[in-house]
Coordinates of C-alpha atoms and ligand atoms in Angstrom, one line a residue:
X103 CA 128.3 90.3 67.5
X104 CA 126.6 93.1 69.3
X105 CA 124.3 94.8 67.0
X106 CA 122.8 98.3 67.3
X107 CA 119.2 98.0 68.4
X108 CA 116.9 99.3 65.7
X109 CA 113.2 98.6 65.9
X110 CA 110.3 99.8 63.9
X111 CA 106.6 100.5 64.2
X112 CA 105.1 99.8 60.8
X113 CA 101.4 100.5 60.6
X114 CA 99.2 100.3 57.5
X115 CA 97.2 103.5 57.1
X116 CA 93.9 101.7 56.9
X117 CA 92.1 103.7 59.6
X118 CA 92.6 105.0 63.1
X119 CA 95.3 103.4 65.1
X120 CA 93.8 100.7 67.4
X121 CA 94.9 100.9 71.1
X122 CA 96.6 97.5 70.7
X123 CA 98.8 99.1 68.0
X124 CA 99.6 101.9 70.5
X125 CA 100.8 99.3 73.0
X126 CA 103.0 97.7 70.3
X127 CA 104.6 101.0 69.4
X128 CA 105.1 101.8 73.1
X129 CA 106.9 98.5 73.7
X130 CA 109.1 99.2 70.7
X131 CA 109.9 102.6 72.1
X132 CA 110.7 101.4 75.6
X133 CA 113.0 98.7 74.1
X134 CA 114.7 101.1 71.8
X135 CA 115.4 103.7 74.5
X136 CA 116.5 101.2 77.0
X137 CA 119.1 100.0 74.6
X138 CA 120.2 103.3 73.2
X139 CA 118.7 102.3 69.9
X140 CA 116.5 103.8 67.2
X141 CA 112.8 103.6 66.7
X142 CA 111.7 103.8 63.0
X143 CA 108.3 104.9 61.8
X144 CA 107.5 103.1 58.6
X145 CA 104.2 103.3 56.7
X146 CA 103.2 100.0 55.0
X147 CA 100.8 101.2 52.4
X148 CA 101.3 98.7 49.6
X149 CA 97.7 97.6 49.8
X150 CA 96.2 100.5 47.9
X151 CA 92.6 99.1 48.2
X152 CA 92.7 99.6 52.0
X153 CA 94.3 103.0 52.0
X154 CA 92.3 105.5 54.1
X155 CA 93.1 109.3 53.7
X156 CA 94.1 111.0 57.0
X157 CA 95.1 107.8 58.7
X158 CA 98.8 108.5 58.5
X159 CA 98.4 112.0 59.9
X160 CA 96.2 110.6 62.6
X161 CA 98.9 108.1 63.7
X162 CA 101.6 110.8 63.8
X163 CA 99.4 113.1 65.9
X164 CA 98.5 110.3 68.3
X165 CA 102.1 109.5 69.0
X166 CA 102.9 113.2 69.5
X167 CA 100.1 113.4 72.0
X168 CA 101.3 110.2 73.8
X169 CA 104.9 111.3 74.0
X170 CA 106.2 108.4 72.0
X171 CA 109.0 109.8 69.9
X172 CA 110.5 108.2 66.8
X173 CA 114.1 108.7 65.7
X174 CA 113.5 108.4 62.0
X175 CA 110.8 107.6 59.5
X176 CA 107.8 109.2 57.8
X177 CA 107.7 112.8 58.8
X178 CA 110.9 112.4 60.9
X179 CA 113.4 111.8 58.1
X180 CA 116.5 109.7 58.3
X181 CA 119.1 108.0 56.2
X182 CA 117.2 104.9 55.3
X183 CA 114.3 106.5 53.5
X184 CA 112.0 106.8 51.9
X185 CA 110.0 105.3 54.8
X186 CA 106.6 105.1 53.0
X187 CA 106.5 101.7 51.1
X188 CA 104.5 103.2 48.2
X189 CA 107.6 105.3 47.5
X190 CA 109.9 102.4 47.4
X191 CA 108.6 100.5 44.3
X192 CA 111.9 100.5 42.5
X193 CA 113.7 99.0 45.5
X194 CA 111.3 96.0 45.8
X195 CA 111.3 95.2 42.0
X196 CA 115.0 94.3 42.3
X197 CA 114.4 91.9 45.1
X198 CA 111.5 90.3 43.3
X199 CA 113.6 89.8 40.3
X200 CA 116.4 88.3 42.4
X201 CA 114.0 85.6 43.7
X202 CA 112.6 84.9 40.2
X203 CA 116.1 84.6 38.7
X204 CA 117.2 82.2 41.4
X205 CA 114.1 80.0 40.9
X206 CA 112.8 80.8 44.4
X207 CA 109.7 82.5 43.2
X208 CA 107.6 82.1 40.0
X209 CA 105.1 84.0 37.9
X210 CA 101.4 82.9 38.3
X211 CA 98.9 84.0 35.7
X212 CA 95.7 82.5 37.2
X213 CA 92.8 84.9 37.0
X214 CA 90.6 85.5 40.1
X215 CA 87.9 83.4 38.3
X216 CA 90.3 80.5 37.8
X217 CA 91.3 80.6 41.4
X218 CA 87.6 80.7 42.5
X219 CA 86.9 77.7 40.3
X220 CA 89.7 75.7 41.8
X221 CA 88.5 76.6 45.3
X222 CA 85.1 75.3 44.4
X223 CA 86.5 72.2 42.9
X224 CA 89.0 71.2 45.6
X225 CA 88.1 71.5 49.3
X226 CA 90.5 73.7 51.4
X227 CA 92.4 74.5 48.2
X228 CA 95.8 76.0 48.8
X229 CA 98.3 77.2 46.2
X230 CA 101.3 75.1 47.1
X231 CA 103.7 72.3 46.1
X232 CA 100.8 69.9 45.7
X233 CA 98.6 72.1 43.6
X234 CA 100.9 74.5 41.7
X235 CA 101.3 71.9 38.9
X236 CA 97.6 72.2 38.0
X237 CA 97.7 76.0 37.8
X238 CA 98.9 78.4 35.2
X239 CA 102.3 79.5 36.2
X240 CA 105.9 79.6 35.1
X241 CA 106.5 76.2 36.7
X242 CA 103.7 74.4 34.9
X243 CA 103.7 76.3 31.5
X244 CA 106.4 76.0 28.8
X245 CA 108.9 78.8 28.8
X246 CA 107.8 80.1 25.4
X247 CA 104.2 80.4 26.7
X248 CA 105.4 82.3 29.8
X249 CA 107.5 84.7 27.6
X250 CA 104.5 85.2 25.4
X251 CA 102.2 86.1 28.3
X252 CA 104.7 88.4 29.8
X253 CA 105.5 90.2 26.5
X254 CA 101.8 90.6 25.8
X255 CA 101.4 92.3 29.2
X256 CA 99.3 89.7 30.8
X257 CA 98.5 90.3 34.5
X258 CA 100.4 88.1 36.9
X259 CA 101.5 87.8 40.5
X260 CA 104.8 86.5 41.7
X261 CA 104.5 83.7 44.2
X262 CA 107.1 82.5 46.7
X263 CA 108.0 78.8 46.0
X264 CA 107.8 77.1 49.4
X265 CA 109.5 73.8 49.7
X266 CA 107.3 71.4 51.6
X267 CA 108.1 69.1 54.5
X268 CA 110.5 71.3 56.4
X269 CA 110.3 72.2 60.0
X270 CA 110.7 76.0 60.2
X271 CA 111.8 77.3 63.6
X272 CA 111.1 80.8 64.8
X273 CA 113.1 81.8 67.9
X274 CA 110.7 84.2 69.5
X275 CA 111.9 86.3 72.5
X276 CA 108.5 86.0 74.2
X277 CA 107.2 82.7 72.9
X278 CA 110.4 80.7 72.7
X279 CA 110.9 78.2 69.9
X280 CA 107.9 78.2 67.6
X281 CA 108.0 75.5 65.0
X282 CA 105.8 74.8 62.1
X283 CA 106.0 72.5 59.1
X284 CA 106.4 74.4 55.8
X285 CA 103.8 72.1 54.1
X286 CA 101.0 74.1 55.8
X287 CA 102.2 77.3 54.2
X288 CA 100.9 78.4 50.8
X289 CA 102.9 79.9 48.1
X290 CA 102.4 83.5 49.2
X291 CA 101.9 86.3 46.7
X292 CA 104.9 88.6 46.9
X293 CA 104.2 91.0 44.1
X294 CA 101.3 92.0 41.9
X295 CA 101.7 93.3 38.3
X296 CA 98.4 95.1 38.5
X297 CA 99.7 97.9 40.8
X298 CA 103.4 97.1 40.4
X299 CA 103.6 96.8 44.2
X300 CA 104.9 94.1 46.5
X301 CA 102.6 92.6 49.2
X302 CA 103.2 93.1 52.9
X303 CA 105.3 89.9 53.2
X304 CA 107.9 90.9 50.7
X305 CA 108.0 94.7 51.5
X306 CA 108.2 94.0 55.2
X307 CA 111.2 91.7 54.9
X308 CA 113.1 93.8 52.4
X309 CA 112.6 97.0 54.4
X310 CA 113.5 95.4 57.8
X311 CA 116.7 94.2 56.1
X312 CA 117.6 97.4 54.4
X313 CA 116.7 99.5 57.4
X314 CA 118.9 97.2 59.5
X315 CA 116.2 96.3 61.9
X316 CA 117.5 94.3 64.8
X317 CA 114.3 93.3 66.5
X318 CA 110.7 92.9 65.2
X319 CA 108.3 93.5 68.1
X320 CA 104.8 93.1 66.8
X321 CA 101.3 92.1 67.7
X322 CA 100.4 88.5 68.2
X323 CA 98.2 88.4 65.1
X324 CA 101.4 88.4 63.0
X325 CA 102.8 85.2 64.6
X326 CA 101.5 82.9 61.8
X327 CA 103.4 84.8 59.2
X328 CA 106.7 84.5 61.1
X329 CA 107.8 81.1 59.7
X330 CA 107.2 82.5 56.2
X331 CA 109.3 85.5 57.0
X332 CA 112.1 83.1 58.2
X333 CA 112.0 81.3 54.9
X334 CA 112.1 84.6 53.0
X335 CA 115.2 85.8 54.9
X336 CA 116.7 82.4 54.0
X337 CA 115.8 82.8 50.3
X338 CA 117.5 86.2 50.2
X339 CA 120.6 84.8 52.0
X340 CA 120.0 87.2 54.9
X341 CA 119.6 84.6 57.7
X342 CA 122.7 86.0 59.5
X343 CA 121.3 89.4 59.9
X344 CA 117.7 88.3 60.5
X345 CA 116.0 90.4 63.2
X346 CA 114.9 88.7 66.4
X347 CA 111.2 88.3 66.7
X348 CA 109.0 89.1 69.7
X349 CA 105.2 88.6 69.3
X350 CA 103.3 90.4 72.0
X351 CA 100.3 89.0 73.8
X352 CA 96.9 89.7 72.5
X353 CA 94.7 92.3 74.2
X354 CA 91.5 90.5 75.4
X355 CA 88.0 91.8 76.0
X356 CA 87.3 93.3 79.4
X357 CA 84.7 90.6 80.0
X358 CA 84.1 87.3 78.2
X359 CA 86.4 85.5 75.8
X360 CA 88.1 86.7 72.7
X361 CA 90.1 89.6 71.5
X362 CA 89.4 93.2 72.3
X363 CA 87.3 94.9 69.6
X364 CA 85.8 98.2 68.9
X365 CA 82.4 96.8 69.8
X366 CA 83.5 96.1 73.4
X367 CA 84.4 99.8 73.7
X368 CA 81.0 100.9 72.2
X369 CA 79.2 98.5 74.5
X370 CA 81.0 99.4 77.8
X371 CA 81.7 103.0 77.0
X372 CA 85.5 103.2 76.6
X373 CA 87.6 104.3 73.6
X374 CA 89.7 101.9 71.7
X375 CA 91.5 104.6 69.8
X376 CA 94.0 107.2 71.1
X377 CA 92.4 110.1 69.4
X378 CA 88.8 110.7 68.3
X379 CA 88.5 109.5 64.7
X380 CA 86.1 110.9 62.1
X381 CA 85.7 108.3 59.4
X382 CA 86.1 110.1 56.1
X383 CA 83.7 107.7 54.3
X384 CA 80.9 107.0 56.7
X385 CA 81.2 110.2 58.7
X386 CA 81.1 108.0 61.8
X387 CA 82.8 109.4 64.9
X388 CA 84.7 107.1 67.2
X389 CA 85.7 108.3 70.6
X390 CA 89.4 108.8 71.6
X391 CA 91.3 108.8 74.9
X392 CA 92.4 112.4 74.4
X393 CA 89.0 113.8 73.8
X394 CA 87.5 111.7 76.7
X395 CA 89.9 113.6 79.0
X396 CA 92.6 111.1 79.6
X397 CA 96.1 112.3 80.3
X398 CA 98.7 110.9 77.9
X399 CA 100.9 109.7 80.8
X400 CA 98.0 107.8 82.3
X401 CA 97.3 106.1 79.0
X402 CA 100.9 105.1 78.4
X403 CA 101.3 103.8 82.0
X404 CA 98.1 101.8 81.7
X405 CA 99.0 100.3 78.3
X406 CA 102.6 99.4 79.4
X407 CA 101.2 97.1 82.1
X408 CA 99.0 95.1 79.6
X409 CA 101.4 92.3 79.0
X410 CA 104.3 93.2 81.2
X411 CA 105.0 94.2 84.8
X412 CA 108.2 95.2 86.6
X413 CA 108.0 92.0 88.8
X414 CA 106.6 93.8 91.8
X415 CA 103.4 95.7 92.6
X416 CA 104.7 99.0 91.4
X417 CA 102.0 100.4 89.1
X418 CA 102.6 104.1 88.7
X419 CA 105.7 104.6 86.6
X420 CA 106.9 107.5 84.5
X421 CA 108.2 106.9 81.0
X422 CA 111.8 107.2 82.3
X423 CA 111.2 104.6 84.9
X424 CA 109.5 102.2 82.4
X425 CA 112.5 102.6 80.1
X426 CA 114.7 101.5 82.9
X427 CA 112.5 98.6 84.1
X428 CA 111.0 97.2 80.9
X429 CA 112.0 93.7 80.0
X430 CA 110.9 92.3 76.7
X431 CA 111.8 88.8 77.5
X432 CA 109.5 88.9 80.6
X433 CA 106.5 89.9 78.6
X434 CA 103.6 87.5 79.1
X435 CA 102.7 84.9 76.5
X436 CA 99.1 84.9 77.6
X437 CA 96.6 87.5 76.5
X438 CA 96.2 90.6 78.7
X439 CA 92.7 91.5 79.7
X440 CA 91.9 95.1 78.7
X441 CA 90.7 96.3 82.1
X442 CA 89.4 99.7 81.1
X443 CA 88.3 100.5 84.6
X444 CA 92.0 100.3 85.6
X445 CA 92.6 102.8 82.9
X446 CA 90.2 105.2 84.6
X447 CA 92.0 104.6 87.9
X448 CA 95.3 105.5 86.3
X449 CA 93.8 108.7 85.0
X450 CA 92.6 109.5 88.5
X451 CA 96.1 109.0 89.9
X452 CA 97.8 111.1 87.3
X453 CA 95.1 113.8 87.5
X454 CA 95.7 114.1 91.2
X455 CA 99.4 114.6 90.7
X456 CA 98.7 117.7 88.7
X457 CA 98.4 121.0 90.5
X458 CA 95.0 122.7 90.3
X459 CA 96.3 125.3 87.9
X460 CA 96.8 122.6 85.3
X461 CA 93.2 121.6 85.6
X462 CA 92.0 125.1 85.1
X463 CA 92.1 125.5 81.3
X464 CA 89.9 122.4 80.8
X465 CA 87.7 123.2 83.8
X466 CA 87.2 126.7 82.5
X467 CA 86.1 125.3 79.2
X468 CA 83.7 123.0 80.9
X469 CA 82.2 125.9 82.9
X470 CA 81.9 128.0 79.8
X471 CA 80.0 125.2 78.1
X472 CA 77.6 125.5 81.0
X473 CA 77.3 129.3 80.6
X474 CA 79.6 130.2 83.5
X475 CA 82.5 132.6 83.6
X476 CA 84.8 132.6 86.6
X477 CA 88.4 133.7 87.4
X478 CA 91.2 131.2 87.2
X479 CA 91.9 131.8 90.9
X480 CA 88.4 130.7 91.9
X481 CA 88.5 127.8 89.5
X482 CA 91.7 126.5 90.9
X483 CA 90.3 126.9 94.4
X484 CA 87.2 124.9 93.6
X485 CA 89.4 122.2 92.0
X486 CA 91.4 122.0 95.2
X487 CA 88.3 121.8 97.4
X488 CA 86.6 119.1 95.3
X489 CA 89.2 117.0 93.6
X490 CA 89.1 114.3 96.2
X491 CA 85.3 113.8 96.1
X492 CA 83.5 110.8 94.8
X493 CA 81.0 111.0 92.1
X494 CA 78.0 108.9 91.3
X495 CA 77.5 107.9 87.7
X496 CA 75.4 105.4 85.7
X497 CA 77.4 102.9 83.8
X498 CA 76.5 101.6 80.3
X499 CA 74.4 98.8 81.8
X500 CA 72.4 101.4 83.7
X501 CA 73.8 100.6 87.1
X502 CA 74.4 103.4 89.5
X503 CA 78.0 103.4 90.6
X504 CA 80.5 105.6 92.5
X505 CA 84.1 106.4 91.7
X506 CA 86.8 108.9 92.4
X507 CA 87.1 112.0 90.3
X508 CA 89.0 110.7 87.3
X509 CA 88.4 113.4 84.6
X510 CA 88.2 117.1 84.8
X511 CA 84.7 116.7 83.3
X512 CA 83.7 114.9 86.5
X513 CA 83.6 118.3 88.1
X514 CA 80.4 119.2 86.5
X515 CA 77.7 119.3 87.8
X516 CA 79.5 118.4 91.1
X517 CA 80.8 122.0 91.5
X518 CA 77.8 123.8 90.1
X519 CA 76.8 125.4 93.5
X520 CA 80.1 127.3 93.7
X521 CA 79.1 129.3 90.7
X522 CA 75.3 129.2 90.7
X523 CA 73.1 129.9 93.8
X524 CA 70.4 127.3 94.6
X525 CA 67.4 128.4 92.6
X526 CA 65.0 126.7 95.0
X527 CA 65.1 125.3 98.6
X528 CA 63.2 122.1 98.5
X529 CA 61.7 121.2 101.8
X530 CA 61.2 117.6 100.5
X531 CA 64.9 117.1 99.9
X532 CA 66.1 114.4 102.3
X533 CA 69.0 116.4 103.6
X534 CA 66.8 119.5 104.1
X535 CA 64.1 117.6 105.9
X536 CA 66.6 116.1 108.2
X537 CA 68.4 119.3 109.0
X538 CA 65.9 122.0 108.9
X539 CA 64.0 122.0 112.3
X540 CA 61.7 124.3 114.2
X541 CA 64.5 126.3 115.7
X542 CA 66.7 126.4 112.6
X543 CA 65.4 129.5 111.0
X544 CA 66.2 131.7 114.0
X545 CA 69.6 130.1 114.3
X546 CA 70.4 130.8 110.7
X547 CA 69.1 134.3 111.0
X548 CA 71.6 134.8 113.9
X549 CA 74.4 133.1 111.9
X550 CA 73.8 135.6 109.1
X551 CA 74.3 138.4 111.5
X552 CA 77.5 136.8 112.8
X553 CA 78.8 136.5 109.2
X554 CA 78.0 140.0 108.3
X555 CA 80.2 141.2 111.1
X556 CA 83.3 139.3 109.7
X557 CA 85.5 142.0 108.2
X558 CA 88.1 140.0 106.5
X559 CA 86.2 137.1 104.9
X560 CA 88.9 134.5 105.1
X561 CA 88.6 130.8 106.2
X562 CA 90.4 131.6 109.5
X563 CA 88.4 134.7 110.4
X564 CA 85.0 133.2 109.5
X565 CA 85.9 130.2 111.6
X566 CA 87.0 132.2 114.6
X567 CA 83.8 134.2 114.6
X568 CA 81.4 131.4 113.9
X569 CA 83.0 129.0 116.4
X570 CA 82.9 131.7 119.1
X571 CA 79.2 132.0 118.4
X572 CA 78.6 128.2 118.3
X573 CA 80.3 127.8 121.6
X574 CA 78.3 130.6 123.3
X575 CA 75.1 129.3 121.8
X576 CA 75.8 125.6 122.1
X577 CA 74.3 124.7 118.7
X578 CA 75.4 122.7 115.7
X579 CA 74.6 124.9 112.7
X580 CA 76.7 123.3 109.9
X581 CA 74.2 121.1 108.1
X582 CA 71.5 123.8 108.1
X583 CA 74.1 126.4 107.0
X584 CA 75.0 124.0 104.2
X585 CA 71.3 123.9 103.2
X586 CA 71.5 127.8 103.0
X587 CA 74.6 127.9 100.8
X588 CA 74.2 124.8 98.7
X589 CA 70.5 123.8 98.9
X590 CA 71.4 120.3 99.8
X591 CA 74.0 118.0 101.4
X592 CA 76.9 118.6 99.2
X593 CA 80.2 120.4 99.1
X594 CA 83.4 121.0 101.1
X595 CA 84.1 122.3 104.5
X596 CA 81.6 125.2 105.3
X597 CA 84.3 127.7 106.2
X598 CA 86.1 127.0 102.9
X599 CA 82.9 127.2 101.0
X600 CA 81.9 130.5 102.5
X601 CA 85.3 132.0 102.0
X602 CA 85.3 130.8 98.4
X603 CA 81.9 132.3 97.7
X604 CA 82.8 135.6 99.3
X605 CA 80.9 137.6 101.9
X606 CA 78.4 139.2 99.6
X607 CA 77.3 135.9 97.9
X608 CA 77.3 134.1 101.2
X609 CA 75.0 136.6 102.8
X610 CA 72.8 136.7 99.7
X611 CA 72.3 132.9 99.8
X612 CA 71.5 133.1 103.5
X613 CA 68.8 135.7 102.8
X614 CA 67.3 133.7 100.0
X615 CA 67.2 130.6 102.2
X616 CA 65.7 132.4 105.1
X617 CA 63.0 133.8 102.8
X618 CA 62.3 130.4 101.2
X619 CA 62.3 128.3 104.2
X620 CA 60.3 130.4 106.6
Ligands
LIG1044 N1 101.9 96.7 58.5 C1 101.7 95.7 59.6 C2 100.6 96.2 60.4 O1 99.8 96.9 59.9 C3 103.0 95.6 60.4 C4 103.2 94.2 61.0 C5 104.6 94.1 61.4 O2 105.0 94.7 62.4 O3 105.4 93.5 60.7 O4 100.4 95.9 61.6

């Protein structure tokens, strides 16, 4: 039977969305769109102790920025709502009762202290078929006692009764047949009387079933709970309509072993969250891809290739292309190294695809932060002249490195001389020392004269006049001329630079240099 593809991204609002969660959502999105299916946005907020205000809004805003669109769910609406688990209490109660009535779950009255005592007494204590008889629950206590406790309003949890000694198979799209023996599972808590809420395990299964989810694509960390989920589907009699599972590869640290963590980001200087996050409790600010100047298309493209590739070397892909090429069953089982430097490379690629006009708003902001006002035309011109330059930077380990311009913010201080004349001419500067000789002053004085005679101060006319003079004189004035206009050995083609500065500013800088370097 061909089933409509319905997938879901189901975060718990416990803080900002980790970049690994973004990749999970992206894979769900690609898979849904590729199959003409639906992507559901569900909030799994049944653990009230871990609820963080603002997290849900943050997640929604992050996906809006990234261009990952949901078809239904919290803030999108739809026919399977409500989509926030805390608003679905009544629904879960019924399913908990069903399992209790059928003897597939039981009440457990053990207090936290009693549980602690057992853990202290028995090494590696696990609440299961072997131990449940020694505990206080509806399987070990007489019925009258159970009824009394319930009618007196004693606190309880409902536990899933796991039959030991069975091999449980999970048919995972990425990992193949995963099999574990039910004896290693504990009788998971499905419901807590204290807040009248189910736990993740129950709510997750009930909702996937009721929302007609066809595929569960989730992070690797949930793989251990998959066998339990299979048993729950069975207990409810839903095996036929059980979704297919796909557990994605882990994201690994950029260097060393283990899974990517926020600390790696802090240490190496890259964000692990899509948007900047202001922690409401501690006030701590964590950096985000958006605020760091990444383009959403670049982030999406970068993440898509962490665990999947189209089978050839193609790296730059639009969302449309990825929807066509994506292949869930070809995702890697092995962890994907989070190569954040590659993320910077993607941003460079996507930034260069943008016309200069689209750099202008952010560039203008950057200039204003540095006390500079300029026209959008000049700003666009400067972008065009400088966007292919290489910048030097110091990495988090203090090493000096070079890379292509990858962020609009890389343009400062690189382009400063377009807007601010050199405030000094330093004879000790290496470039100046090398290019300012005995005869240079007189040459530059002459060049200033040539430039002042250019009527129409465009690249072509400046070039015609200067080259005619160069030929007649037989000199090579460019480096010294650069010293006059920039103060050192930076910048674009001299004709471009002079035209961009304009005649007045060019001549003023020539005068200043001649006065300073006499
Ligand atoms: N609420 C779980 C989370 O926070 C969802 C896991 C799943 O996809 O089933 O990641």
